[in-house]
XYZ file of C-alpha atoms in Angstrom:
686
model
C 37.548 28.126 12.745
C 40.142 25.199 11.545
C 37.549 22.232 11.085
C 39.150 19.996 13.596
C 39.281 23.051 16.560
C 35.091 22.509 15.316
C 34.378 19.283 15.992
C 36.618 19.078 19.042
C 33.948 21.983 20.125
C 31.040 19.784 18.616
C 32.541 16.464 20.877
C 32.208 18.977 23.551
C 28.917 19.978 23.252
C 27.297 16.579 23.051
C 29.776 15.647 26.010
C 27.807 18.474 28.605
C 24.191 19.160 26.392
C 22.953 15.684 28.468
C 23.726 17.852 31.859
C 21.750 21.339 30.388
C 17.986 21.696 29.600
C 16.106 23.962 27.385
C 13.740 25.354 29.183
C 11.038 24.565 27.239
C 10.215 24.311 23.524
C 9.203 27.700 22.722
C 9.675 28.355 18.244
C 11.713 31.131 17.544
C 10.456 34.793 18.044
C 10.407 37.366 15.397
C 13.977 37.823 16.108
C 15.318 34.306 15.044
C 18.770 35.680 16.203
C 17.862 35.665 19.902
C 15.433 32.908 20.273
C 17.286 29.943 17.923
C 17.822 27.406 20.384
C 21.317 27.482 20.005
C 22.092 31.071 20.671
C 23.107 29.943 23.852
C 26.339 28.336 21.615
C 29.365 30.215 20.855
C 28.334 29.618 16.849
C 26.023 31.910 14.749
C 22.249 31.773 14.920
C 22.574 32.944 11.538
C 24.496 29.430 11.069
C 21.408 27.032 11.603
C 17.712 29.233 11.127
C 15.734 28.506 7.860
C 16.344 30.972 5.045
C 15.292 30.658 1.172
C 18.449 33.177 0.468
C 21.156 31.889 2.729
C 23.635 29.758 1.097
C 23.240 25.617 2.294
C 26.728 23.701 3.452
C 27.804 20.680 5.249
C 29.350 22.081 7.721
C 25.903 23.591 8.660
C 24.097 19.902 9.041
C 26.673 19.003 11.680
C 26.682 22.093 13.773
C 23.113 21.940 13.764
C 23.315 18.805 14.171
C 25.035 18.728 17.885
C 22.703 21.781 18.621
C 19.516 20.971 18.355
C 19.975 17.117 20.369
C 16.904 17.436 22.765
C 17.314 17.303 25.974
C 16.293 13.648 27.024
C 14.656 13.962 30.840
C 13.178 17.425 29.932
C 11.339 15.586 27.085
C 10.173 12.536 28.630
C 9.188 14.051 31.425
C 6.458 15.979 29.720
C 5.932 13.251 27.507
C 5.018 11.351 30.125
C 2.330 13.735 30.522
C 0.205 13.098 27.626
C -2.747 11.406 28.732
C -3.167 14.936 30.601
C -7.074 17.031 29.298
C -5.654 21.172 27.618
C -8.627 22.250 25.955
C -9.836 21.486 22.180
C -8.083 24.852 20.950
C -4.891 23.196 21.816
C -5.450 19.604 19.652
C -3.610 19.254 16.434
C -4.689 16.513 14.647
C -2.427 16.035 11.394
C -0.987 13.496 8.722
C 2.705 13.272 7.911
C 1.645 12.307 3.676
C 4.526 11.961 0.845
C 6.045 9.677 -1.871
C 7.351 6.278 -0.808
C 10.748 6.482 0.363
C 10.819 10.074 1.701
C 11.274 9.553 5.048
C 7.795 9.682 6.653
C 9.318 6.813 9.263
C 11.974 8.473 10.111
C 10.365 11.854 10.557
C 7.235 9.618 12.849
C 9.719 7.998 15.154
C 11.614 12.174 15.376
C 8.082 13.745 16.464
C 7.965 10.773 18.832
C 11.308 11.210 20.243
C 11.447 14.712 20.897
C 8.279 14.656 22.887
C 9.765 12.247 24.466
C 6.863 9.973 23.337
C 8.465 7.620 23.084
C 11.478 6.047 25.719
C 14.983 6.303 23.599
C 15.855 2.848 25.181
C 12.580 1.710 23.384
C 13.022 3.868 20.579
C 13.977 1.712 17.273
C 13.554 2.760 13.818
C 10.476 2.741 12.093
C 9.185 2.654 15.431
C 4.938 2.970 14.141
C 5.190 -0.020 11.191
C 4.592 -3.171 13.703
C 4.681 -5.603 11.482
C 8.229 -7.966 10.668
C 6.170 -6.784 6.495
C 7.492 -3.450 6.852
C 10.544 -3.649 8.218
C 11.539 -6.327 5.919
C 10.090 -4.115 3.126
C 11.021 -0.636 4.032
C 7.678 0.785 4.092
C 4.943 2.076 5.802
C 1.666 -0.584 4.904
C -0.793 0.277 7.626
C -1.547 3.554 8.976
C -0.446 4.684 12.000
C -1.932 6.341 15.184
C 0.272 8.542 18.339
C -0.859 11.218 20.480
C 1.961 13.472 21.798
C 2.423 15.994 24.247
C 4.493 19.328 23.191
C 4.472 22.378 25.969
C 4.486 25.483 22.886
C 5.315 29.080 24.695
C 4.482 26.968 28.350
C 1.634 26.423 27.417
C 0.318 22.422 26.454
C -0.734 20.765 23.206
C -1.992 17.650 22.062
C -0.443 16.519 19.031
C -2.503 13.180 17.051
C -0.537 11.617 14.431
C -1.487 9.295 11.777
C 0.933 7.650 9.787
C 0.262 6.553 5.937
C 1.592 4.334 2.965
C 3.016 6.134 0.679
C 2.427 3.610 -2.190
C -0.450 4.141 -4.902
C -1.477 0.006 -4.037
C -1.853 1.547 -0.261
C -4.253 5.397 -1.588
C -7.278 4.520 0.722
C -5.205 4.308 3.757
C -3.975 7.125 3.060
C -8.127 9.381 2.139
C -8.791 7.656 5.727
C -6.188 8.712 7.372
C -7.267 12.668 5.660
C -9.825 12.193 6.399
C -9.890 12.203 10.595
C -6.791 15.006 10.733
C -7.562 19.023 10.220
C -3.880 19.165 8.707
C -1.261 16.979 6.483
C 2.483 17.497 6.598
C 3.969 17.495 3.133
C 7.000 15.973 2.672
C 9.762 16.362 -0.957
C 13.301 14.628 -0.729
C 14.936 18.166 -1.311
C 17.398 15.785 -3.556
C 14.637 13.653 -5.743
C 11.847 16.359 -5.451
C 8.236 16.475 -6.915
C 6.984 12.687 -7.784
C 4.425 10.740 -8.717
C 1.901 9.910 -5.694
C 3.403 13.208 -3.781
C 1.176 15.195 -6.313
C -1.862 12.149 -5.596
C -1.501 13.164 -2.091
C -1.137 16.720 -2.122
C -5.086 16.597 -4.731
C -6.260 14.199 -1.498
C -5.507 16.076 1.162
C -6.424 19.591 -0.997
C -9.401 17.687 -1.133
C -10.935 17.134 2.731
C -9.159 20.986 3.364
C -6.185 20.545 4.528
C -4.011 23.261 5.929
C -0.932 21.700 4.431
C 2.406 22.306 5.812
C 4.710 21.348 2.916
C 8.733 20.273 4.106
C 11.652 20.268 2.900
C 13.168 16.457 4.355
C 17.275 15.108 3.304
C 18.397 18.840 3.609
C 21.894 16.365 4.964
C 22.102 14.758 1.364
C 25.053 16.149 -0.975
C 22.689 15.602 -3.859
C 19.777 18.764 -1.964
C 19.201 20.898 -3.762
C 16.224 23.301 -1.608
C 16.504 25.644 -3.349
C 15.835 23.626 -7.103
C 11.955 21.897 -5.001
C 11.204 24.808 -3.735
C 10.752 26.153 -6.604
C 9.613 23.080 -8.113
C 7.236 22.293 -5.540
C 5.436 25.914 -6.240
C 5.509 25.198 -10.307
C 4.036 22.436 -10.243
C 1.670 21.919 -6.918
C 1.394 26.163 -6.513
C 1.743 25.508 -3.329
C 3.539 28.837 -1.436
C 6.357 28.129 -0.509
C 7.931 31.112 1.226
C 7.572 29.353 4.791
C 8.825 25.839 3.465
C 10.508 23.821 6.716
C 14.133 22.299 5.852
C 15.229 19.247 7.580
C 16.887 16.412 7.767
C 15.060 13.594 10.016
C 17.702 11.529 9.963
C 20.732 13.672 11.572
C 17.212 15.830 13.715
C 17.601 18.947 11.595
C 14.310 20.824 11.771
C 12.384 19.175 13.384
C 11.935 21.324 16.959
C 10.557 24.101 13.729
C 7.911 21.289 12.354
C 5.953 21.108 15.640
C 6.367 24.458 15.730
C 5.121 25.079 12.481
C 2.091 22.254 13.659
C 1.185 24.181 16.776
C 1.094 26.869 14.858
C -0.912 26.783 10.933
C -3.258 23.826 11.783
C -6.366 24.954 12.938
C -7.690 22.534 16.008
C -11.002 21.464 16.324
C -14.220 22.372 16.278
C -15.992 22.611 20.230
C -18.773 20.620 19.846
C -18.333 18.213 23.155
C -21.977 19.360 23.969
C -23.606 17.335 20.742
C -24.122 14.242 20.854
C -21.508 11.622 20.101
C -20.642 11.495 17.108
C -17.314 9.302 16.166
C -16.062 8.984 12.470
C -13.900 4.844 12.501
C -10.774 4.861 10.584
C -9.595 1.530 11.375
C -9.888 -1.298 13.127
C -8.376 -4.320 13.528
C -9.279 -7.835 15.414
C -7.577 -9.253 19.119
C -8.267 -12.721 19.930
C -8.616 -11.849 23.418
C -10.959 -8.827 23.178
C -12.274 -8.771 20.226
C -12.882 -5.875 17.872
C -10.357 -2.515 18.765
C -11.765 0.158 16.495
C -9.811 3.432 16.419
C -12.057 6.724 16.077
C -11.367 9.833 16.304
C -14.394 11.894 17.655
C -16.017 14.842 15.947
C -19.197 16.176 18.176
C -19.913 14.949 21.673
C -18.108 12.608 24.001
C -17.114 9.134 25.067
C -16.021 7.207 28.674
C -15.654 4.341 29.963
C -18.775 2.564 30.310
C -20.843 3.865 28.064
C -23.143 2.527 26.128
C -22.563 2.926 22.274
C -24.318 2.349 18.914
C -23.526 2.038 15.699
C -25.668 3.562 12.553
C -24.416 1.799 9.988
C -24.455 -1.978 11.268
C -27.409 -1.412 13.704
C -25.669 -2.662 16.784
C -25.055 -1.280 20.438
C -22.231 -2.855 22.844
C -21.183 -1.257 26.211
C -17.675 0.267 26.044
C -15.670 -1.711 28.662
C -12.255 0.189 27.453
C -11.702 3.292 25.909
C -8.333 5.218 25.233
C -5.532 7.552 23.626
C -3.145 5.971 21.532
C 0.628 6.927 22.417
C 1.437 5.336 20.144
C 0.499 1.600 22.752
C -3.160 1.599 23.932
C -3.204 3.875 27.239
C -6.526 3.465 29.079
C -8.758 6.411 29.991
C -11.738 7.833 31.286
C -13.476 10.204 28.821
C -13.030 11.139 25.395
C -13.773 13.952 23.594
C -14.502 16.229 20.154
C -11.526 16.695 19.076
C -9.882 13.382 20.208
C -7.881 10.895 18.662
C -8.605 7.254 20.508
C -9.177 3.606 20.212
C -12.759 1.433 21.640
C -12.771 -2.360 23.087
C -16.202 -3.464 23.883
C -16.237 -7.065 22.845
C -17.536 -6.680 19.628
C -16.942 -10.282 18.290
C -18.890 -10.361 15.258
C -16.233 -8.782 13.090
C -18.671 -7.083 10.259
C -20.419 -5.080 13.731
C -17.928 -2.405 13.555
C -16.849 -1.830 9.681
C -14.038 1.469 9.557
C -16.167 4.274 8.085
C -19.156 3.616 10.452
C -20.033 6.552 12.993
C -20.441 5.267 16.337
C -22.481 7.115 18.555
C -24.108 7.179 21.915
C -27.288 4.001 22.509
C -29.507 6.309 24.744
C -28.817 10.020 22.973
C -28.663 8.884 18.976
C -26.925 11.304 16.973
C -29.434 12.699 13.934
C -27.379 11.977 11.722
C -24.332 9.836 10.600
C -20.770 11.255 8.973
C -20.218 10.422 5.466
C -17.333 8.040 6.053
C -15.725 6.940 3.203
C -16.559 5.971 -0.136
C -16.058 2.278 -1.514
C -12.898 0.936 -2.289
C -12.784 -0.276 -5.546
C -11.583 -3.140 -6.615
C -8.508 -3.044 -9.761
C -6.958 -6.487 -9.372
C -8.146 -9.575 -9.046
C -6.901 -12.895 -8.827
C -7.468 -15.604 -6.941
C -6.754 -17.673 -3.670
C -7.145 -21.283 -2.839
C -5.725 -23.709 0.416
C -2.503 -25.896 -0.525
C -4.494 -28.239 1.468
C -8.257 -28.582 1.037
C -8.577 -28.883 4.950
C -7.652 -25.179 5.343
C -10.712 -23.719 3.590
C -13.257 -22.186 6.729
C -9.734 -21.454 8.297
C -8.792 -18.840 4.981
C -12.913 -17.855 5.409
C -11.747 -16.756 8.597
C -8.922 -14.501 7.888
C -10.137 -13.283 5.174
C -12.818 -11.813 7.520
C -10.145 -10.446 10.050
C -7.957 -9.045 7.336
C -11.045 -7.363 6.056
C -11.973 -5.781 8.865
C -7.715 -3.721 9.254
C -7.682 -3.394 5.638
C -10.797 -1.810 4.293
C -9.584 -2.253 0.509
C -9.496 -5.938 0.421
C -12.261 -7.615 -1.075
C -13.716 -11.068 -1.811
C -16.513 -14.076 -2.414
C -15.741 -17.869 -2.741
C -14.610 -19.193 -6.098
C -14.789 -23.033 -7.117
C -11.780 -24.066 -9.378
C -11.669 -27.864 -11.427
C -7.809 -27.997 -10.337
C -7.515 -25.936 -7.398
C -10.607 -27.204 -5.362
C -12.412 -24.457 -3.238
C -11.170 -20.664 -2.842
C -11.661 -16.942 -3.327
C -11.754 -14.902 -5.627
C -9.696 -11.362 -4.533
C -10.269 -8.020 -5.105
C -6.719 -5.641 -4.789
C -6.325 -1.810 -5.348
C -3.095 -3.227 -6.733
C -0.171 -6.089 -7.223
C 1.643 -5.036 -4.429
C -1.632 -5.191 -2.161
C -2.309 -8.199 -4.130
C 1.515 -9.410 -2.526
C 1.038 -7.564 0.722
C -2.401 -9.816 1.741
C -1.115 -13.108 0.755
C 1.937 -12.759 2.601
C -0.213 -11.161 5.574
C -2.290 -14.462 4.616
C 0.954 -17.223 5.021
C 2.366 -15.068 8.091
C -0.412 -13.942 11.323
C -2.854 -17.014 9.525
C -0.450 -19.455 9.002
C -2.428 -21.039 5.635
C -0.148 -22.089 2.566
C -2.092 -20.598 -0.464
C -1.557 -20.794 -4.071
C -1.915 -17.295 -6.302
C -3.558 -17.696 -9.550
C -2.159 -14.732 -12.685
C -3.858 -11.546 -11.335
C -6.414 -10.114 -13.640
C -9.173 -7.388 -14.190
C -12.911 -6.491 -14.652
C -13.728 -7.107 -18.158
C -17.713 -5.803 -19.049
C -19.006 -8.496 -21.415
C -21.756 -6.384 -23.907
C -24.494 -9.285 -24.657
C -26.384 -9.741 -28.021
C -29.797 -9.807 -25.668
C -28.576 -6.576 -24.986
C -27.389 -7.447 -21.145
C -23.932 -5.968 -19.365
C -22.380 -9.016 -17.683
C -18.531 -8.027 -15.573
C -16.521 -10.631 -15.766
C -13.962 -11.398 -13.434
C -12.536 -14.456 -13.938
C -11.827 -15.860 -17.772
C -14.297 -18.546 -17.221
C -16.556 -17.097 -16.706
C -17.172 -15.597 -19.973
C -19.688 -16.154 -21.992
C -19.639 -18.078 -25.620
C -18.608 -16.654 -28.484
C -22.448 -16.220 -30.529
C -23.586 -14.874 -26.910
C -21.324 -11.864 -27.408
C -21.291 -8.620 -29.046
C -18.242 -6.678 -27.824
C -16.116 -6.590 -24.448
C -14.671 -3.498 -22.964
C -11.651 -3.622 -20.901
C -10.637 -1.357 -17.639
C -8.377 1.418 -18.441
C -6.123 3.859 -16.418
C -4.699 7.404 -16.559
C -1.142 7.503 -16.210
C 1.120 10.113 -15.487
C 5.131 8.935 -15.007
C 7.450 11.788 -14.033
C 11.420 11.440 -15.219
C 13.738 13.181 -16.051
C 14.271 14.056 -19.711
C 17.637 11.646 -20.801
C 14.563 8.483 -20.577
C 11.241 9.777 -21.627
C 12.145 7.727 -25.172
C 12.114 5.075 -23.173
C 9.346 5.109 -21.161
C 6.998 6.414 -24.213
C 8.539 3.129 -25.411
C 7.174 1.759 -22.721
C 4.034 3.059 -23.208
C 3.435 2.576 -26.817
C 4.043 -1.188 -26.256
C 1.881 -2.009 -23.699
C -1.091 -0.685 -26.203
C -1.134 2.907 -24.518
C -2.894 6.077 -25.742
C -0.441 9.472 -25.562
C -2.306 12.045 -24.631
C 0.177 14.923 -23.036
C 3.689 15.899 -21.992
C 5.074 18.526 -20.539
C 7.880 20.372 -18.714
C 7.573 20.390 -14.539
C 11.315 21.926 -14.918
C 13.985 22.109 -17.473
C 14.783 18.952 -16.411
C 11.835 16.569 -15.302
C 8.888 16.063 -17.725
C 5.450 14.509 -16.566
C 4.480 12.147 -19.815
C 0.206 11.646 -19.557
C -1.078 7.989 -20.734
C -4.027 6.271 -21.370
C -3.336 2.588 -21.091
C -5.778 -1.339 -20.024
C -5.261 -1.686 -16.650
C -4.866 -5.535 -17.542
C -1.394 -3.684 -18.826
C 0.170 -2.209 -16.158
C -0.752 -5.157 -14.362
C 2.234 -7.075 -15.275
C 5.963 -5.975 -14.911
C 5.001 -2.323 -15.726
C 6.339 -1.347 -12.742
C 9.464 -3.308 -12.636
C 10.462 -1.858 -16.695
C 9.503 1.996 -15.974
C 11.933 1.136 -12.793
C 14.132 -0.857 -15.121
C 13.883 1.474 -18.032
C 15.096 4.960 -16.206
C 16.811 3.835 -13.626
C 15.031 3.989 -10.321
C 14.912 7.204 -11.738
C 11.091 7.977 -12.922
C 8.239 7.794 -10.746
C 4.174 7.163 -11.945
C 0.425 7.445 -10.625
C -2.816 6.007 -11.779
C -6.370 5.939 -11.736
C -9.172 4.514 -13.419
C -10.607 6.706 -16.326
C -12.872 4.154 -17.571
C -14.162 1.195 -20.135
C -13.083 0.695 -24.083
C -13.959 -1.710 -25.846
C -10.667 -3.685 -27.696
C -10.974 -6.767 -29.312
C -9.868 -9.126 -26.641
C -10.329 -13.062 -26.561
C -10.576 -16.870 -23.990
C -7.239 -17.901 -24.914
C -7.538 -22.442 -23.840
C -5.312 -24.435 -23.025
C -6.300 -28.455 -23.355
C -4.410 -31.249 -22.077
C -5.257 -34.522 -23.871
C -8.375 -32.611 -25.123
C -10.054 -31.328 -21.221
C -9.511 -27.397 -20.918
C -7.755 -26.519 -18.094
C -10.381 -23.588 -16.585
C -7.291 -22.065 -13.525
C -4.833 -21.533 -17.208
C -7.538 -20.022 -19.484
C -6.612 -15.949 -20.059
C -8.362 -12.987 -21.458
C -5.989 -11.455 -24.077
C -6.115 -8.886 -26.752
C -6.293 -10.026 -30.262
C -2.341 -9.453 -31.226
C -0.904 -11.511 -28.207
C -2.863 -14.028 -28.490
C 0.079 -16.361 -30.180
C 2.802 -14.928 -28.637
C 0.983 -16.008 -24.286
C -0.202 -19.280 -26.783
C 3.191 -20.651 -27.228
C 4.801 -19.578 -23.660
C 2.263 -21.305 -22.362
C 2.371 -24.594 -24.010
C 6.015 -24.846 -24.051
C 6.566 -24.235 -20.587
C 3.181 -26.784 -19.630
C 5.891 -29.284 -21.865
C 8.281 -28.477 -19.410
C 6.914 -29.003 -16.392
C 4.093 -31.358 -16.962
C 5.593 -34.982 -16.182
C 5.464 -37.376 -19.150
C 2.391 -40.755 -19.220
C 2.839 -44.068 -20.416
C 0.710 -41.956 -23.154
C 1.604 -39.110 -25.775
C -0.071 -36.323 -24.793
C -0.868 -32.992 -26.568
C -1.002 -29.419 -25.335
C -2.320 -26.656 -27.904
C -3.293 -23.439 -26.778
C -6.797 -23.054 -28.618
C -9.065 -19.931 -29.139
C -12.540 -21.050 -29.388
C -12.296 -24.467 -31.311
C -9.479 -23.523 -33.737
C -5.163 -24.425 -32.083
C -2.783 -21.609 -32.024
C 0.338 -23.108 -30.551
C 1.064 -26.971 -29.588
C 3.462 -29.004 -28.402
C 3.566 -33.241 -27.717
C 4.582 -34.655 -25.268
C 6.652 -38.427 -26.010
C 4.681 -41.976 -24.401
C 6.953 -43.494 -21.839
C 7.795 -46.445 -23.686
C 8.481 -49.834 -22.336
C 11.112 -51.920 -24.677
C 8.829 -54.341 -25.738
C 11.617 -56.250 -27.854
C 13.268 -57.051 -25.779
C 12.853 -60.270 -25.075
C 13.059 -60.968 -29.618
C 16.712 -62.295 -29.819
C 16.412 -63.635 -32.507
C 13.041 -64.581 -35.119
C 10.825 -63.391 -38.153
C 10.481 -59.474 -38.331
C 6.544 -60.183 -38.703
C 7.250 -61.277 -33.787
C 9.028 -57.906 -33.565
C 5.658 -56.023 -35.259
C 2.861 -57.909 -34.243
C 4.285 -57.428 -30.667
C 4.671 -53.087 -30.863
C 1.379 -53.613 -32.845
C 0.098 -54.534 -29.971
C 2.119 -52.489 -27.709
C 0.555 -49.096 -30.194
C -3.317 -49.996 -29.495
C -2.494 -49.966 -25.735
C -1.225 -46.745 -26.144
C -4.228 -46.048 -27.666
C -6.859 -46.794 -25.304
C -4.327 -45.695 -22.709
C -5.515 -42.276 -24.081
C -8.145 -42.588 -24.229
C -9.661 -43.506 -20.902
C -6.063 -41.443 -19.394
C -5.865 -38.957 -16.936
C -3.117 -36.392 -16.935
C -3.047 -34.251 -13.466
C -1.262 -31.572 -13.927
C 0.579 -31.166 -10.559
C -0.102 -27.932 -8.646
C 4.258 -26.611 -8.876
C 3.791 -26.291 -12.332
C 0.899 -23.886 -12.028
C 2.335 -21.826 -9.913
C 5.202 -21.852 -12.317
C 2.911 -21.399 -15.187
C 1.345 -18.318 -13.014
C 4.133 -16.257 -12.528
C 5.052 -17.327 -16.696
C 1.664 -15.322 -17.269
C 2.415 -12.608 -15.503
C 6.241 -11.981 -17.392
C 4.265 -12.683 -20.240
C 1.145 -10.568 -20.292
């Protein structure tokens, strides 16, 4: 068949496919040639059914795309029945895990579309990513839940999907999602293969004893190598990929196979509806009209509208005004039972009453033991958040409390700065997390904020055998009181093509990294493991990694502990007065370079005064770098059009005495623009 004839057949099929309906969404039986949904067409079924042995061609992608176009009316009809109850044995709770940009959100879109959960006129790209920030950056920041209804072998099934982020800074969101599921779709890019975060998410899934279904996405790309990637998954992760699913979420290929695999291979939840209610809160947010809205997974028992519920950790009780499911919008139901995922509205006004990880039970029939919940998130990076307008301090506090409800990994405590007034010291899981939180505060709560340079938590061993944790350089004890300083170290694993091993090892060595191990995953890809200080990584390490590897390398890190280092506090003095917000804790070997860069930048940014202003970088009382801001001088000799030289000397001497008095009592105000520019410089230099 010529390509022209083939394309004509495809166009004809697309034109008439809307008027044909599929009898059901049945999965392929043991005989793929007879059950393949493409077998009714003029093309051979062997062209479309997944097989590791058959060659994959671009022509088959076009054919399969056309033949797997689902009947929209039939899917929508099934999807509208998603509120109907099914037996517990027909419930499937699953999550999608993958490295960033491997197609999680696109796959979730296709699952919603094929099951009729979202009507075609409402469909848009990244449907579950409901924040503008997520759409602009093309990443998933928040986990999102969606309930779907799927017909398998003429039997209805309830599928509860929880879409997860892929970036390492949001791994806490992934762990919360996996705790509410029994299965996970492991999505791997068929052209890029196994990445660093792929491994990290698989280990999280294995810790939760989930059934993992490997899925190879983007098989329609010219550079796709399914056989190579399948071999890579088996060698690196150790998963059996003999039944891995080949798909293209963008083109709609293999989506039915994925839904069938979820039904067949994901275990159903336990039928414990007769036990006392226990529901795990995996997410929540604050609604200004309804209060705190809680997302939960029912582990045991049942919950109905109007029930008096009790939060076991906070000890508070409320009446359930509204109970429903997320599909993906909120739809009210009368009752939810063991295995189901839903939401609860109970006019909860205090954000502390319903925290993520808490257990919901009945007030009249309390459960004996609460659910394990989640491990407390450990902040890796700290920075100060200050409102530009001091009157917005109370608004910033309220905004942080509400955002913490939606982002349990965020930690904060009040802080005072001599330069920027009252604010908060906030802890984050990483630099991207910090950046996202700042943008969300500014967009969602209309705040104007100043962010200080990111820093990490140091441990100071004092001479009196006390250990002090210090996240702010201004809190560092005096040199005479401390015996040693320990800084956090991380184990970082970089996956890279073999061509970029040298530049990445050089990058890690420059950041005081300790080489641990290097091994070849495949013939062309290697894994490099280093241990390096977290403070060296919170700057532009990730940017440098992508730059030196031309975007091909990926990384994943985890905290390994604290190690003693030669650290000092670098102070900045302007006109002899120390400026606390510009103080930093740096390694002894880098102190001079950072001090020189800071003083030169401040000289450019601080406006000139009527007197000479010295700008100094100091370690204790020792000045290691200095710049001077020359004074603005009035021409006092302008009125001397003649006369003796002593007249001019007298005027100059009088001016010098005035400048000296002015310098003694004068105060230099550092503008906020200077702070912002210097803080940005610190990130680059550190």
